[in-house]
mmCIF file with all atom_site columns, C-alpha atoms in Angstrom:
data_model
loop_
_atom_site.group_PDB
_atom_site.id
_atom_site.type_symbol
_atom_site.label_atom_id
_atom_site.label_alt_id
_atom_site.label_comp_id
_atom_site.label_asym_id
_atom_site.label_entity_id
_atom_site.label_seq_id
_atom_site.pdbx_PDB_ins_code
_atom_site.Cartn_x
_atom_site.Cartn_y
_atom_site.Cartn_z
_atom_site.occupancy
_atom_site.B_iso_or_equiv
_atom_site.pdbx_formal_charge
_atom_site.auth_seq_id
_atom_site.auth_comp_id
_atom_site.auth_asym_id
_atom_site.auth_atom_id
_atom_site.pdbx_PDB_model_num
ATOM 1   C CA . GLY A 1 1   ? 83.460  99.420  92.232  1.00 0.00 ? 1   GLY A CA 1
ATOM 2   C CA . ALA A 1 2   ? 83.536  98.326  95.831  1.00 0.00 ? 2   ALA A CA 1
ATOM 3   C CA . GLY A 1 3   ? 85.951  95.478  95.232  1.00 0.00 ? 3   GLY A CA 1
ATOM 4   C CA . VAL A 1 4   ? 87.874  93.560  92.610  1.00 0.00 ? 4   VAL A CA 1
ATOM 5   C CA . SER A 1 5   ? 85.438  91.895  90.258  1.00 0.00 ? 5   SER A CA 1
ATOM 6   C CA . GLN A 1 6   ? 86.254  88.862  88.140  1.00 0.00 ? 6   GLN A CA 1
ATOM 7   C CA . SER A 1 7   ? 84.204  87.204  85.436  1.00 0.00 ? 7   SER A CA 1
ATOM 8   C CA . PRO A 1 8   ? 83.121  84.610  84.758  1.00 0.00 ? 8   PRO A CA 1
ATOM 9   C CA . SER A 1 9   ? 83.129  83.021  88.213  1.00 0.00 ? 9   SER A CA 1
ATOM 10  C CA . ASN A 1 10  ? 83.186  79.580  86.608  1.00 0.00 ? 10  ASN A CA 1
ATOM 11  C CA . LYS A 1 11  ? 84.293  78.500  83.137  1.00 0.00 ? 11  LYS A CA 1
ATOM 12  C CA . VAL A 1 12  ? 84.169  75.005  81.705  1.00 0.00 ? 12  VAL A CA 1
ATOM 13  C CA . THR A 1 13  ? 85.867  74.538  78.354  1.00 0.00 ? 13  THR A CA 1
ATOM 14  C CA . GLU A 1 14  ? 87.105  71.799  76.091  1.00 0.00 ? 14  GLU A CA 1
ATOM 15  C CA . LYS A 1 15  ? 90.754  71.066  75.590  1.00 0.00 ? 15  LYS A CA 1
ATOM 16  C CA . GLY A 1 16  ? 92.153  73.123  72.722  1.00 0.00 ? 16  GLY A CA 1
ATOM 17  C CA . LYS A 1 17  ? 89.702  76.010  73.038  1.00 0.00 ? 17  LYS A CA 1
ATOM 18  C CA . ASP A 1 18  ? 90.709  79.574  73.885  1.00 0.00 ? 18  ASP A CA 1
ATOM 19  C CA . VAL A 1 19  ? 89.370  81.301  77.002  1.00 0.00 ? 19  VAL A CA 1
ATOM 20  C CA . GLU A 1 20  ? 89.331  84.890  78.221  1.00 0.00 ? 20  GLU A CA 1
ATOM 21  C CA . LEU A 1 21  ? 89.170  85.822  81.870  1.00 0.00 ? 21  LEU A CA 1
ATOM 22  C CA . ARG A 1 22  ? 88.281  89.334  82.932  1.00 0.00 ? 22  ARG A CA 1
ATOM 23  C CA . CYS A 1 23  ? 89.302  91.420  85.923  1.00 0.00 ? 23  CYS A CA 1
ATOM 24  C CA . ASP A 1 24  ? 87.873  94.770  87.008  1.00 0.00 ? 24  ASP A CA 1
ATOM 25  C CA . PRO A 1 25  ? 90.171  96.230  89.674  1.00 0.00 ? 25  PRO A CA 1
ATOM 26  C CA . ILE A 1 26  ? 89.198  98.697  92.337  1.00 0.00 ? 26  ILE A CA 1
ATOM 27  C CA . SER A 1 27  ? 88.845  102.157 90.825  1.00 0.00 ? 27  SER A CA 1
ATOM 28  C CA . GLY A 1 28  ? 92.070  104.126 91.147  1.00 0.00 ? 28  GLY A CA 1
ATOM 29  C CA . HIS A 1 29  ? 94.299  101.116 91.742  1.00 0.00 ? 29  HIS A CA 1
ATOM 30  C CA . THR A 1 30  ? 97.260  101.374 89.392  1.00 0.00 ? 30  THR A CA 1
ATOM 31  C CA . ALA A 1 31  ? 98.795  97.977  90.109  1.00 0.00 ? 31  ALA A CA 1
ATOM 32  C CA . LEU A 1 32  ? 97.096  94.774  88.986  1.00 0.00 ? 32  LEU A CA 1
ATOM 33  C CA . TYR A 1 33  ? 98.231  91.180  89.476  1.00 0.00 ? 33  TYR A CA 1
ATOM 34  C CA . TRP A 1 34  ? 97.176  87.793  88.153  1.00 0.00 ? 34  TRP A CA 1
ATOM 35  C CA . TYR A 1 35  ? 97.762  84.647  90.201  1.00 0.00 ? 35  TYR A CA 1
ATOM 36  C CA . ARG A 1 36  ? 96.861  81.016  89.660  1.00 0.00 ? 36  ARG A CA 1
ATOM 37  C CA . GLN A 1 37  ? 95.767  78.689  92.457  1.00 0.00 ? 37  GLN A CA 1
ATOM 38  C CA . SER A 1 38  ? 95.965  75.025  91.540  1.00 0.00 ? 38  SER A CA 1
ATOM 39  C CA . LEU A 1 39  ? 94.614  72.226  93.708  1.00 0.00 ? 39  LEU A CA 1
ATOM 40  C CA . GLY A 1 40  ? 97.043  71.537  96.528  1.00 0.00 ? 40  GLY A CA 1
ATOM 41  C CA . GLN A 1 41  ? 99.358  74.315  95.432  1.00 0.00 ? 41  GLN A CA 1
ATOM 42  C CA . GLY A 1 42  ? 99.958  77.812  96.646  1.00 0.00 ? 42  GLY A CA 1
ATOM 43  C CA . LEU A 1 43  ? 99.275  80.940  94.696  1.00 0.00 ? 43  LEU A CA 1
ATOM 44  C CA . GLU A 1 44  ? 101.463 81.072  91.634  1.00 0.00 ? 44  GLU A CA 1
ATOM 45  C CA . PHE A 1 45  ? 102.307 84.537  90.344  1.00 0.00 ? 45  PHE A CA 1
ATOM 46  C CA . LEU A 1 46  ? 101.570 85.016  86.651  1.00 0.00 ? 46  LEU A CA 1
ATOM 47  C CA . ILE A 1 47  ? 101.891 88.668  85.651  1.00 0.00 ? 47  ILE A CA 1
ATOM 48  C CA . TYR A 1 48  ? 101.885 92.148  87.080  1.00 0.00 ? 48  TYR A CA 1
ATOM 49  C CA . PHE A 1 49  ? 100.668 95.410  85.510  1.00 0.00 ? 49  PHE A CA 1
ATOM 50  C CA . GLN A 1 50  ? 101.535 98.950  86.452  1.00 0.00 ? 50  GLN A CA 1
ATOM 51  C CA . GLY A 1 51  ? 99.057  101.051 84.545  1.00 0.00 ? 51  GLY A CA 1
ATOM 52  C CA . ASN A 1 52  ? 98.774  99.505  81.091  1.00 0.00 ? 52  ASN A CA 1
ATOM 53  C CA . SER A 1 53  ? 102.285 98.114  80.950  1.00 0.00 ? 53  SER A CA 1
ATOM 54  C CA . ALA A 1 54  ? 103.454 94.756  82.249  1.00 0.00 ? 54  ALA A CA 1
ATOM 55  C CA . PRO A 1 55  ? 106.970 95.114  83.704  1.00 0.00 ? 55  PRO A CA 1
ATOM 56  C CA . ASP A 1 56  ? 106.897 91.585  85.082  1.00 0.00 ? 56  ASP A CA 1
ATOM 57  C CA . LYS A 1 57  ? 105.589 88.693  82.984  1.00 0.00 ? 57  LYS A CA 1
ATOM 58  C CA . SER A 1 58  ? 107.938 86.176  84.538  1.00 0.00 ? 58  SER A CA 1
ATOM 59  C CA . GLY A 1 59  ? 105.208 83.935  85.883  1.00 0.00 ? 59  GLY A CA 1
ATOM 60  C CA . LEU A 1 60  ? 103.379 83.195  82.646  1.00 0.00 ? 60  LEU A CA 1
ATOM 61  C CA . PRO A 1 61  ? 103.826 79.413  82.259  1.00 0.00 ? 61  PRO A CA 1
ATOM 62  C CA . SER A 1 62  ? 103.928 79.298  78.450  1.00 0.00 ? 62  SER A CA 1
ATOM 63  C CA . ASP A 1 63  ? 103.363 81.381  75.322  1.00 0.00 ? 63  ASP A CA 1
ATOM 64  C CA . ARG A 1 64  ? 99.759  80.187  75.318  1.00 0.00 ? 64  ARG A CA 1
ATOM 65  C CA . PHE A 1 65  ? 99.166  82.645  78.157  1.00 0.00 ? 65  PHE A CA 1
ATOM 66  C CA . SER A 1 66  ? 98.884  86.380  77.547  1.00 0.00 ? 66  SER A CA 1
ATOM 67  C CA . ALA A 1 67  ? 97.332  89.339  79.279  1.00 0.00 ? 67  ALA A CA 1
ATOM 68  C CA . GLU A 1 68  ? 96.540  92.915  78.536  1.00 0.00 ? 68  GLU A CA 1
ATOM 69  C CA . ARG A 1 69  ? 95.214  95.901  80.385  1.00 0.00 ? 69  ARG A CA 1
ATOM 70  C CA . THR A 1 70  ? 93.508  98.861  78.773  1.00 0.00 ? 70  THR A CA 1
ATOM 71  C CA . GLY A 1 71  ? 92.792  102.314 80.121  1.00 0.00 ? 71  GLY A CA 1
ATOM 72  C CA . GLY A 1 72  ? 94.686  101.494 83.280  1.00 0.00 ? 72  GLY A CA 1
ATOM 73  C CA . SER A 1 73  ? 91.663  99.552  84.444  1.00 0.00 ? 73  SER A CA 1
ATOM 74  C CA . VAL A 1 74  ? 90.201  96.300  83.108  1.00 0.00 ? 74  VAL A CA 1
ATOM 75  C CA . SER A 1 75  ? 92.548  93.416  82.423  1.00 0.00 ? 75  SER A CA 1
ATOM 76  C CA . THR A 1 76  ? 92.004  90.302  80.345  1.00 0.00 ? 76  THR A CA 1
ATOM 77  C CA . LEU A 1 77  ? 93.959  87.073  80.764  1.00 0.00 ? 77  LEU A CA 1
ATOM 78  C CA . THR A 1 78  ? 93.810  84.904  77.644  1.00 0.00 ? 78  THR A CA 1
ATOM 79  C CA . ILE A 1 79  ? 94.721  81.246  77.500  1.00 0.00 ? 79  ILE A CA 1
ATOM 80  C CA . GLN A 1 80  ? 95.003  79.798  74.014  1.00 0.00 ? 80  GLN A CA 1
ATOM 81  C CA . ARG A 1 81  ? 94.628  76.125  73.139  1.00 0.00 ? 81  ARG A CA 1
ATOM 82  C CA . THR A 1 82  ? 93.766  75.224  76.726  1.00 0.00 ? 82  THR A CA 1
ATOM 83  C CA . GLN A 1 83  ? 95.187  72.073  78.284  1.00 0.00 ? 83  GLN A CA 1
ATOM 84  C CA . GLN A 1 84  ? 93.885  70.057  81.222  1.00 0.00 ? 84  GLN A CA 1
ATOM 85  C CA . GLU A 1 85  ? 96.779  71.243  83.380  1.00 0.00 ? 85  GLU A CA 1
ATOM 86  C CA . ASP A 1 86  ? 95.456  74.802  82.975  1.00 0.00 ? 86  ASP A CA 1
ATOM 87  C CA . SER A 1 87  ? 92.531  73.888  85.231  1.00 0.00 ? 87  SER A CA 1
ATOM 88  C CA . ALA A 1 88  ? 92.818  76.094  88.316  1.00 0.00 ? 88  ALA A CA 1
ATOM 89  C CA . VAL A 1 89  ? 91.380  79.136  90.032  1.00 0.00 ? 89  VAL A CA 1
ATOM 90  C CA . TYR A 1 90  ? 92.684  82.314  88.436  1.00 0.00 ? 90  TYR A CA 1
ATOM 91  C CA . LEU A 1 91  ? 92.848  85.190  90.885  1.00 0.00 ? 91  LEU A CA 1
ATOM 92  C CA . CYS A 1 92  ? 93.187  88.873  90.164  1.00 0.00 ? 92  CYS A CA 1
ATOM 93  C CA . ALA A 1 93  ? 94.358  91.425  92.707  1.00 0.00 ? 93  ALA A CA 1
ATOM 94  C CA . SER A 1 94  ? 94.873  95.165  92.672  1.00 0.00 ? 94  SER A CA 1
ATOM 95  C CA . SER A 1 95  ? 96.604  97.715  94.842  1.00 0.00 ? 95  SER A CA 1
ATOM 96  C CA . LEU A 1 96  ? 96.949  101.467 94.962  1.00 0.00 ? 96  LEU A CA 1
ATOM 97  C CA . ALA A 1 97  ? 100.560 101.443 93.861  1.00 0.00 ? 97  ALA A CA 1
ATOM 98  C CA . ARG A 1 98  ? 103.492 99.213  93.122  1.00 0.00 ? 98  ARG A CA 1
ATOM 99  C CA . ARG A 1 99  ? 105.060 99.582  96.571  1.00 0.00 ? 99  ARG A CA 1
ATOM 100 C CA . THR A 1 100 ? 105.800 96.121  97.886  1.00 0.00 ? 100 THR A CA 1
ATOM 101 C CA . ASN A 1 101 ? 104.204 96.815  101.243 1.00 0.00 ? 101 ASN A CA 1
ATOM 102 C CA . GLU A 1 102 ? 100.979 97.810  99.599  1.00 0.00 ? 102 GLU A CA 1
ATOM 103 C CA . LYS A 1 103 ? 97.929  95.800  100.589 1.00 0.00 ? 103 LYS A CA 1
ATOM 104 C CA . LEU A 1 104 ? 96.543  93.640  97.806  1.00 0.00 ? 104 LEU A CA 1
ATOM 105 C CA . PHE A 1 105 ? 92.797  93.327  97.299  1.00 0.00 ? 105 PHE A CA 1
ATOM 106 C CA . PHE A 1 106 ? 91.769  90.063  95.681  1.00 0.00 ? 106 PHE A CA 1
ATOM 107 C CA . GLY A 1 107 ? 88.778  89.131  93.586  1.00 0.00 ? 107 GLY A CA 1
ATOM 108 C CA . SER A 1 108 ? 86.873  85.898  94.177  1.00 0.00 ? 108 SER A CA 1
ATOM 109 C CA . GLY A 1 109 ? 88.547  84.267  91.205  1.00 0.00 ? 109 GLY A CA 1
ATOM 110 C CA . THR A 1 110 ? 87.537  82.385  88.087  1.00 0.00 ? 110 THR A CA 1
ATOM 111 C CA . GLN A 1 111 ? 87.355  78.603  88.423  1.00 0.00 ? 111 GLN A CA 1
ATOM 112 C CA . LEU A 1 112 ? 88.570  77.226  85.082  1.00 0.00 ? 112 LEU A CA 1
ATOM 113 C CA . SER A 1 113 ? 87.925  73.597  84.259  1.00 0.00 ? 113 SER A CA 1
ATOM 114 C CA . VAL A 1 114 ? 89.408  72.167  81.068  1.00 0.00 ? 114 VAL A CA 1
ATOM 115 C CA . LEU A 1 115 ? 87.797  68.887  80.043  1.00 0.00 ? 115 LEU A CA 1
ATOM 116 C CA . GLY B 2 1   ? 115.210 82.493  95.075  1.00 0.00 ? 1   GLY B CA 1
ATOM 117 C CA . ASN B 2 2   ? 112.641 83.704  97.559  1.00 0.00 ? 2   ASN B CA 1
ATOM 118 C CA . SER B 2 3   ? 110.215 81.141  98.924  1.00 0.00 ? 3   SER B CA 1
ATOM 119 C CA . VAL B 2 4   ? 107.692 80.518  101.672 1.00 0.00 ? 4   VAL B CA 1
ATOM 120 C CA . THR B 2 5   ? 107.046 77.225  103.439 1.00 0.00 ? 5   THR B CA 1
ATOM 121 C CA . GLN B 2 6   ? 104.065 76.736  105.698 1.00 0.00 ? 6   GLN B CA 1
ATOM 122 C CA . MET B 2 7   ? 102.732 73.745  107.559 1.00 0.00 ? 7   MET B CA 1
ATOM 123 C CA . GLU B 2 8   ? 100.480 71.489  105.579 1.00 0.00 ? 8   GLU B CA 1
ATOM 124 C CA . GLY B 2 9   ? 96.909  71.054  106.588 1.00 0.00 ? 9   GLY B CA 1
ATOM 125 C CA . PRO B 2 10  ? 94.218  70.467  107.080 1.00 0.00 ? 10  PRO B CA 1
ATOM 126 C CA . VAL B 2 11  ? 94.208  71.527  110.705 1.00 0.00 ? 11  VAL B CA 1
ATOM 127 C CA . THR B 2 12  ? 91.113  70.634  112.708 1.00 0.00 ? 12  THR B CA 1
ATOM 128 C CA . LEU B 2 13  ? 90.563  72.192  116.131 1.00 0.00 ? 13  LEU B CA 1
ATOM 129 C CA . SER B 2 14  ? 87.769  72.494  118.639 1.00 0.00 ? 14  SER B CA 1
ATOM 130 C CA . GLU B 2 15  ? 86.359  75.903  119.452 1.00 0.00 ? 15  GLU B CA 1
ATOM 131 C CA . GLU B 2 16  ? 88.485  77.864  121.967 1.00 0.00 ? 16  GLU B CA 1
ATOM 132 C CA . ALA B 2 17  ? 91.600  75.808  121.204 1.00 0.00 ? 17  ALA B CA 1
ATOM 133 C CA . PHE B 2 18  ? 94.998  77.437  120.670 1.00 0.00 ? 18  PHE B CA 1
ATOM 134 C CA . LEU B 2 19  ? 96.126  77.789  117.072 1.00 0.00 ? 19  LEU B CA 1
ATOM 135 C CA . THR B 2 20  ? 99.610  77.855  115.590 1.00 0.00 ? 20  THR B CA 1
ATOM 136 C CA . ILE B 2 21  ? 100.287 77.731  111.869 1.00 0.00 ? 21  ILE B CA 1
ATOM 137 C CA . ASN B 2 22  ? 103.995 77.622  111.137 1.00 0.00 ? 22  ASN B CA 1
ATOM 138 C CA . CYS B 2 23  ? 105.565 79.664  108.360 1.00 0.00 ? 23  CYS B CA 1
ATOM 139 C CA . THR B 2 24  ? 109.226 79.967  107.422 1.00 0.00 ? 24  THR B CA 1
ATOM 140 C CA . TYR B 2 25  ? 110.766 81.864  104.571 1.00 0.00 ? 25  TYR B CA 1
ATOM 141 C CA . THR B 2 26  ? 113.862 82.134  102.434 1.00 0.00 ? 26  THR B CA 1
ATOM 142 C CA . ALA B 2 27  ? 114.708 85.556  101.080 1.00 0.00 ? 27  ALA B CA 1
ATOM 143 C CA . THR B 2 28  ? 117.559 87.839  100.254 1.00 0.00 ? 28  THR B CA 1
ATOM 144 C CA . GLY B 2 29  ? 117.489 91.221  101.880 1.00 0.00 ? 29  GLY B CA 1
ATOM 145 C CA . TYR B 2 30  ? 114.710 92.254  104.222 1.00 0.00 ? 30  TYR B CA 1
ATOM 146 C CA . PRO B 2 31  ? 111.288 91.155  103.021 1.00 0.00 ? 31  PRO B CA 1
ATOM 147 C CA . SER B 2 32  ? 107.928 92.184  104.371 1.00 0.00 ? 32  SER B CA 1
ATOM 148 C CA . LEU B 2 33  ? 105.795 89.310  105.629 1.00 0.00 ? 33  LEU B CA 1
ATOM 149 C CA . PHE B 2 34  ? 102.054 88.797  105.398 1.00 0.00 ? 34  PHE B CA 1
ATOM 150 C CA . TRP B 2 35  ? 99.253  86.470  106.364 1.00 0.00 ? 35  TRP B CA 1
ATOM 151 C CA . TYR B 2 36  ? 96.283  86.372  104.015 1.00 0.00 ? 36  TYR B CA 1
ATOM 152 C CA . VAL B 2 37  ? 93.032  84.540  104.735 1.00 0.00 ? 37  VAL B CA 1
ATOM 153 C CA . GLN B 2 38  ? 90.480  83.060  102.335 1.00 0.00 ? 38  GLN B CA 1
ATOM 154 C CA . TYR B 2 39  ? 87.080  82.420  103.899 1.00 0.00 ? 39  TYR B CA 1
ATOM 155 C CA . PRO B 2 40  ? 84.775  79.946  102.105 1.00 0.00 ? 40  PRO B CA 1
ATOM 156 C CA . GLY B 2 41  ? 83.373  81.475  98.943  1.00 0.00 ? 41  GLY B CA 1
ATOM 157 C CA . GLU B 2 42  ? 85.319  84.709  99.334  1.00 0.00 ? 42  GLU B CA 1
ATOM 158 C CA . GLY B 2 43  ? 88.474  86.232  97.891  1.00 0.00 ? 43  GLY B CA 1
ATOM 159 C CA . LEU B 2 44  ? 91.768  86.437  99.721  1.00 0.00 ? 44  LEU B CA 1
ATOM 160 C CA . GLN B 2 45  ? 92.107  89.277  102.151 1.00 0.00 ? 45  GLN B CA 1
ATOM 161 C CA . LEU B 2 46  ? 94.972  90.603  104.170 1.00 0.00 ? 46  LEU B CA 1
ATOM 162 C CA . LEU B 2 47  ? 94.883  89.444  107.783 1.00 0.00 ? 47  LEU B CA 1
ATOM 163 C CA . LEU B 2 48  ? 98.068  91.025  109.119 1.00 0.00 ? 48  LEU B CA 1
ATOM 164 C CA . LYS B 2 49  ? 101.556 92.060  108.116 1.00 0.00 ? 49  LYS B CA 1
ATOM 165 C CA . ALA B 2 50  ? 104.984 92.943  109.490 1.00 0.00 ? 50  ALA B CA 1
ATOM 166 C CA . THR B 2 51  ? 107.556 94.967  107.624 1.00 0.00 ? 51  THR B CA 1
ATOM 167 C CA . LYS B 2 52  ? 110.722 94.552  109.685 1.00 0.00 ? 52  LYS B CA 1
ATOM 168 C CA . ALA B 2 53  ? 112.383 92.216  112.143 1.00 0.00 ? 53  ALA B CA 1
ATOM 169 C CA . ASP B 2 54  ? 110.717 91.898  115.569 1.00 0.00 ? 54  ASP B CA 1
ATOM 170 C CA . ASP B 2 55  ? 107.547 93.603  114.348 1.00 0.00 ? 55  ASP B CA 1
ATOM 171 C CA . LYS B 2 56  ? 104.339 91.953  115.491 1.00 0.00 ? 56  LYS B CA 1
ATOM 172 C CA . GLY B 2 57  ? 101.334 92.031  113.210 1.00 0.00 ? 57  GLY B CA 1
ATOM 173 C CA . SER B 2 58  ? 97.916  91.547  114.805 1.00 0.00 ? 58  SER B CA 1
ATOM 174 C CA . ASN B 2 59  ? 94.281  91.543  113.751 1.00 0.00 ? 59  ASN B CA 1
ATOM 175 C CA . LYS B 2 60  ? 91.056  89.812  114.864 1.00 0.00 ? 60  LYS B CA 1
ATOM 176 C CA . GLY B 2 61  ? 92.885  88.087  117.734 1.00 0.00 ? 61  GLY B CA 1
ATOM 177 C CA . PHE B 2 62  ? 95.555  86.670  115.430 1.00 0.00 ? 62  PHE B CA 1
ATOM 178 C CA . GLU B 2 63  ? 99.221  87.538  115.909 1.00 0.00 ? 63  GLU B CA 1
ATOM 179 C CA . ALA B 2 64  ? 102.482 86.838  114.099 1.00 0.00 ? 64  ALA B CA 1
ATOM 180 C CA . THR B 2 65  ? 105.991 88.053  114.958 1.00 0.00 ? 65  THR B CA 1
ATOM 181 C CA . TYR B 2 66  ? 108.672 88.614  112.317 1.00 0.00 ? 66  TYR B CA 1
ATOM 182 C CA . ARG B 2 67  ? 111.651 86.545  113.557 1.00 0.00 ? 67  ARG B CA 1
ATOM 183 C CA . LYS B 2 68  ? 114.705 87.189  111.427 1.00 0.00 ? 68  LYS B CA 1
ATOM 184 C CA . GLU B 2 69  ? 116.941 84.857  113.433 1.00 0.00 ? 69  GLU B CA 1
ATOM 185 C CA . THR B 2 70  ? 114.690 81.895  112.693 1.00 0.00 ? 70  THR B CA 1
ATOM 186 C CA . THR B 2 71  ? 113.305 83.261  109.392 1.00 0.00 ? 71  THR B CA 1
ATOM 187 C CA . SER B 2 72  ? 109.805 82.604  110.673 1.00 0.00 ? 72  SER B CA 1
ATOM 188 C CA . PHE B 2 73  ? 106.418 84.300  110.844 1.00 0.00 ? 73  PHE B CA 1
ATOM 189 C CA . HIS B 2 74  ? 104.189 81.836  112.692 1.00 0.00 ? 74  HIS B CA 1
ATOM 190 C CA . LEU B 2 75  ? 100.487 82.671  112.995 1.00 0.00 ? 75  LEU B CA 1
ATOM 191 C CA . GLU B 2 76  ? 98.886  82.268  116.436 1.00 0.00 ? 76  GLU B CA 1
ATOM 192 C CA . LYS B 2 77  ? 95.514  82.749  118.058 1.00 0.00 ? 77  LYS B CA 1
ATOM 193 C CA . GLY B 2 78  ? 94.737  82.003  121.668 1.00 0.00 ? 78  GLY B CA 1
ATOM 194 C CA . SER B 2 79  ? 91.124  80.885  121.240 1.00 0.00 ? 79  SER B CA 1
ATOM 195 C CA . VAL B 2 80  ? 89.748  80.017  117.816 1.00 0.00 ? 80  VAL B CA 1
ATOM 196 C CA . GLN B 2 81  ? 86.114  80.299  116.793 1.00 0.00 ? 81  GLN B CA 1
ATOM 197 C CA . VAL B 2 82  ? 84.068  78.426  114.220 1.00 0.00 ? 82  VAL B CA 1
ATOM 198 C CA . SER B 2 83  ? 84.106  81.605  112.120 1.00 0.00 ? 83  SER B CA 1
ATOM 199 C CA . ASP B 2 84  ? 87.907  81.334  111.822 1.00 0.00 ? 84  ASP B CA 1
ATOM 200 C CA . SER B 2 85  ? 87.500  78.313  109.545 1.00 0.00 ? 85  SER B CA 1
ATOM 201 C CA . ALA B 2 86  ? 89.315  79.307  106.361 1.00 0.00 ? 86  ALA B CA 1
ATOM 202 C CA . VAL B 2 87  ? 92.491  78.795  104.360 1.00 0.00 ? 87  VAL B CA 1
ATOM 203 C CA . TYR B 2 88  ? 95.473  80.801  105.620 1.00 0.00 ? 88  TYR B CA 1
ATOM 204 C CA . PHE B 2 89  ? 98.353  81.844  103.358 1.00 0.00 ? 89  PHE B CA 1
ATOM 205 C CA . CYS B 2 90  ? 101.745 83.100  104.449 1.00 0.00 ? 90  CYS B CA 1
ATOM 206 C CA . ALA B 2 91  ? 103.448 85.436  101.971 1.00 0.00 ? 91  ALA B CA 1
ATOM 207 C CA . LEU B 2 92  ? 106.474 87.644  101.521 1.00 0.00 ? 92  LEU B CA 1
ATOM 208 C CA . SER B 2 93  ? 107.364 90.567  99.345  1.00 0.00 ? 93  SER B CA 1
ATOM 209 C CA . ASP B 2 94  ? 110.866 91.403  98.272  1.00 0.00 ? 94  ASP B CA 1
ATOM 210 C CA . ASN B 2 95  ? 111.325 94.971  99.460  1.00 0.00 ? 95  ASN B CA 1
ATOM 211 C CA . GLY B 2 96  ? 113.412 96.875  97.007  1.00 0.00 ? 96  GLY B CA 1
ATOM 212 C CA . GLY B 2 97  ? 113.418 94.000  94.577  1.00 0.00 ? 97  GLY B CA 1
ATOM 213 C CA . SER B 2 98  ? 112.566 94.337  90.924  1.00 0.00 ? 98  SER B CA 1
ATOM 214 C CA . GLN B 2 99  ? 109.392 92.350  91.309  1.00 0.00 ? 99  GLN B CA 1
ATOM 215 C CA . GLY B 2 100 ? 106.314 93.834  92.858  1.00 0.00 ? 100 GLY B CA 1
ATOM 216 C CA . ASN B 2 101 ? 104.593 90.567  93.476  1.00 0.00 ? 101 ASN B CA 1
ATOM 217 C CA . LEU B 2 102 ? 103.954 88.606  96.619  1.00 0.00 ? 102 LEU B CA 1
ATOM 218 C CA . ILE B 2 103 ? 105.266 85.071  96.972  1.00 0.00 ? 103 ILE B CA 1
ATOM 219 C CA . PHE B 2 104 ? 102.768 82.808  98.716  1.00 0.00 ? 104 PHE B CA 1
ATOM 220 C CA . GLY B 2 105 ? 102.966 79.553  100.593 1.00 0.00 ? 105 GLY B CA 1
ATOM 221 C CA . LYS B 2 106 ? 100.667 76.682  99.678  1.00 0.00 ? 106 LYS B CA 1
ATOM 222 C CA . GLY B 2 107 ? 98.044  77.554  102.246 1.00 0.00 ? 107 GLY B CA 1
ATOM 223 C CA . THR B 2 108 ? 96.814  75.805  105.377 1.00 0.00 ? 108 THR B CA 1
ATOM 224 C CA . LYS B 2 109 ? 93.166  74.898  105.714 1.00 0.00 ? 109 LYS B CA 1
ATOM 225 C CA . LEU B 2 110 ? 91.769  75.369  109.212 1.00 0.00 ? 110 LEU B CA 1
ATOM 226 C CA . SER B 2 111 ? 88.493  73.796  110.321 1.00 0.00 ? 111 SER B CA 1
ATOM 227 C CA . VAL B 2 112 ? 87.124  74.730  113.738 1.00 0.00 ? 112 VAL B CA 1
ATOM 228 C CA . LYS B 2 113 ? 84.431  72.451  115.184 1.00 0.00 ? 113 LYS B CA 1
ATOM 229 C CA . PRO B 2 114 ? 81.859  73.664  117.731 1.00 0.00 ? 114 PRO B CA 1
#
């Protein structure tokens, strides 16, 4: 596609429910990143994929968070047993390669609200 | 560890005013530095970058110079427009490090009034 696409754009859920957030990166981009943007905070790195593997999961805040990527394309971020502190905007980004100077292209994010 | 600190907002300016958004960093080695911008309702996009000391990144009238001696990458624009209203994020990447991710500051919201 023309850009990074994320769905849903907004998600309201009840505490304790599981949620899945989807990211469609730009076609051909091998690197994919998930970030979290909480109110008043910067962008917090969650996980990075190179192809289908995740060499860096250091940012996942707890074992309730997991992510996968299939076919070197679409990625799903899953949050189990959601808590109110999980409320944030979850951003996905992709880039052509893992090189650290590579420009990241961001999606518009998923606004998650946990009631 | 690596970190980025940028001035807290919000910053409110009149059209044609001079803009400075301060950004300082802490990093080992020689990071690359970035400014990303998030316009209302849109995703983050790269505004400019600099990959080594004394480099100047520029785009859309914005400039930032990589100052290793002061570990800074301040964003400047000589004359802001209403359309520059957005949230600006300073970021660094750890060149040669094991992580491929960018480390972002908390963002500075800029509002430009006509």
